[in-house]
C-alpha positions as a printed Julia matrix, in Angstrom:
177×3 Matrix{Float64}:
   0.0    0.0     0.0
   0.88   3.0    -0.7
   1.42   5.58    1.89
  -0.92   8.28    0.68
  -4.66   7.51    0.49
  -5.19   6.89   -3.59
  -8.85   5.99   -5.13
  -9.3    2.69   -7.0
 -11.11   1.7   -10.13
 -13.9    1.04   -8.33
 -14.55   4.45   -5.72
 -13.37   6.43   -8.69
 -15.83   9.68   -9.02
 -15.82  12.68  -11.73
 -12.63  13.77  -12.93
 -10.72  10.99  -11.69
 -13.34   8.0   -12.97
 -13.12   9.91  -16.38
  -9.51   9.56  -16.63
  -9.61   6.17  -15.08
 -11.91   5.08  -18.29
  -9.24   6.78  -20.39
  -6.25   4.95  -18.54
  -8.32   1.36  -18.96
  -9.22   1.92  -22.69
  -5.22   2.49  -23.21
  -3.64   0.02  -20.96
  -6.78  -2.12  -19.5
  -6.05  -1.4   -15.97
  -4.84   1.44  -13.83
  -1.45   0.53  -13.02
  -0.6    1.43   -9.25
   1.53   4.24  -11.06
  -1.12   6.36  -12.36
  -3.18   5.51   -9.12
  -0.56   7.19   -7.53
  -2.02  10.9    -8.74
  -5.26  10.24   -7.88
  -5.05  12.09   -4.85
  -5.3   15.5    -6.66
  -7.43  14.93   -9.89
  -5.92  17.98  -11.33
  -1.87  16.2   -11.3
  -3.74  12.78  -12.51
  -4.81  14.59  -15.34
  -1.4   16.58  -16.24
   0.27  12.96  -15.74
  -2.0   11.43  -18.16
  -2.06  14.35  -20.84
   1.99  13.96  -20.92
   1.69  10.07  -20.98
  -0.29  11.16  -24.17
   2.01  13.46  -25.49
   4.82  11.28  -25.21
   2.93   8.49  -26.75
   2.23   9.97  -29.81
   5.6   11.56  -30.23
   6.3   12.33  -33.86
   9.97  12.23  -33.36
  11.0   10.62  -29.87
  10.7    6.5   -30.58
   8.87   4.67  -27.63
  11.84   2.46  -26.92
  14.22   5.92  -26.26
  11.4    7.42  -24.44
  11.0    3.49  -22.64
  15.27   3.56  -22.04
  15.28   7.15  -20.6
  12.49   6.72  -17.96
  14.35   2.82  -17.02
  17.88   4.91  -16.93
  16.51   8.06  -15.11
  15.18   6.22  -12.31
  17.82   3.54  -12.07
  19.99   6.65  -10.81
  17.08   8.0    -8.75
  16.67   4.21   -7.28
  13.58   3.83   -8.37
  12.88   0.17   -8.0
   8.96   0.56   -9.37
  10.1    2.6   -12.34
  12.73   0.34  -13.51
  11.47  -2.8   -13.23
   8.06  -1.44  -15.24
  10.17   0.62  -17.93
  12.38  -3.02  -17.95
   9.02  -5.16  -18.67
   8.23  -2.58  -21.75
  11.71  -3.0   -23.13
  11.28  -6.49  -23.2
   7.51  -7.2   -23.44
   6.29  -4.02  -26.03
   9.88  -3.7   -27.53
  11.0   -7.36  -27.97
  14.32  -6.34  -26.32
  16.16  -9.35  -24.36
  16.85  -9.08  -20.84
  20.11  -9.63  -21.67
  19.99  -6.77  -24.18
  17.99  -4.48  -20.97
  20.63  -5.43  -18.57
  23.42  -4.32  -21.05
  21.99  -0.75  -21.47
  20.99  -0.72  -17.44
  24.7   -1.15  -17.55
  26.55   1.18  -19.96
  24.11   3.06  -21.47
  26.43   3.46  -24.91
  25.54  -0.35  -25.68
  22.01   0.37  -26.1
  20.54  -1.27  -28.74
  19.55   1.72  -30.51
  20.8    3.29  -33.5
  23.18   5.88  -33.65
  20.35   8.69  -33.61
  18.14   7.63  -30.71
  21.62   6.67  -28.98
  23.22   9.97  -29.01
  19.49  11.08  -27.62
  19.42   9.18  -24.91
  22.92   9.99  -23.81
  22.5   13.65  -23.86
  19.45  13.17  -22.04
  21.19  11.34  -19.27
  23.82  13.81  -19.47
  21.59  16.85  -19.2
  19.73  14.88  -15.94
  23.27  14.12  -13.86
  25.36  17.17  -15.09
  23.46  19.47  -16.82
  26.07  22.13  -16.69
  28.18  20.31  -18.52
  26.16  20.25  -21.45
  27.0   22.41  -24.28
  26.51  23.55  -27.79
  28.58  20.87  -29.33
  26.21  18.59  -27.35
  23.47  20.28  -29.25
  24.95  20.31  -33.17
  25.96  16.46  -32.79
  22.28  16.07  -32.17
  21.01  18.93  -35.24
  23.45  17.17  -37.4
  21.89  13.77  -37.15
  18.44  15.36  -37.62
  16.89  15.91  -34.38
  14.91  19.38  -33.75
  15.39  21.97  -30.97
  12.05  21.14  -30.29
  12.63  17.31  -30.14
  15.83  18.06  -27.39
  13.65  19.98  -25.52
  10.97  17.5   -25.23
  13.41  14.59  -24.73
  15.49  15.97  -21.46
  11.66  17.61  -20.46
  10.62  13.62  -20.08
  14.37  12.59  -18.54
  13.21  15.84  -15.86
   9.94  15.03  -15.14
  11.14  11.27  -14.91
  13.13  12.68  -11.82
   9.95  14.1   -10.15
   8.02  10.91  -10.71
  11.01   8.93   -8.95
  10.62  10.91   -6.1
   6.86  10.53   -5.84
   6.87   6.84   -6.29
  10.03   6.55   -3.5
   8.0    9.06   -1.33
   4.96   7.83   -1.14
   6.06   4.4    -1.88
   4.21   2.54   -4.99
   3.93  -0.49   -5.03
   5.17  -2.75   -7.64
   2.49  -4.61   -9.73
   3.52  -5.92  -12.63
């Protein structure tokens, strides 16, 4: 259990059983995750709106989006996050665990190709150091074709990813899947 007070499927009321329909037509359930927000309707619906966003990325593949969240919170030890971003790798993506553990552990050896790599990198380099990240950072990036717009959206989901780790690890989900 949680240690918040979060509404189910089933005592779900107005805004929150709305979204809750939403959540089940997309991933038939409400994973524990999105249960989390329900304790303010209004951050259950930003959370699902981004999930949406994200989802329908023009640019940002679901695997890079899928390796981000798994690396972000595997430096925020964020056992829930991992494990589920883990499960997508291998059960959406057809990625081996073999294949997940590689990339848990040196990110470079992600089997990705050279344009979603260099992505996820400076994402995880923008999370741990952003400082250190500069305009060459940026024109490697440009010069294999990604936008301004697709940076900013990419290290925007490694950022939030941070936040979410620290909700989860506060109010401690728990695992179900």
């Amino acid at each position: 259990m949680p240690i918040i007070q979060t509404v189910t499927s089933d005592q779900a009321t107005g805004k929150v059983a709305e979204i809750y329909r939403q959540i089940e037509k997309a991933f038939g359930r409400v994973p524990n995750a999105l249960q989390m927000y329900s304790s303010s309707p209004a951050m259950l619906e930003q959370q699902w709106l981004s999930i949406g966003y994200y989802m329908n990325h023009p640019a940002l593949s679901f695997p890079l989006l899928t390796m981000v969240r798994m690396l972000v919170s595997q430096e925020n030890h964020c056992d829930y996050c991992v494990g589920f971003n883990a499960a997508m790798l291998i059960n959406k993506c057809g990625l081996t665990p073999e294949q997940v553990n590689l990339t848990k552990q040196n990110p470079e050896q992600a089997p990705l190709n050279d344009k979603d790599k260099a992505m996820l990198l400076l994402v995880l380099k923008a999370v741990s150091t952003p400082n250190a990240v500069g305009t060459d950072d940026l024109q490697k990036l440009r010069s294999l074709g990604w936008s301004d717009s697709d940076m900013l959206d990419a290290v925007s989901h490694g950022a939030r990813n941070m936040a979410v780790d620290v909700i989860f690890n506060t109010f401690k989900v728990e695992n179900d899947f």
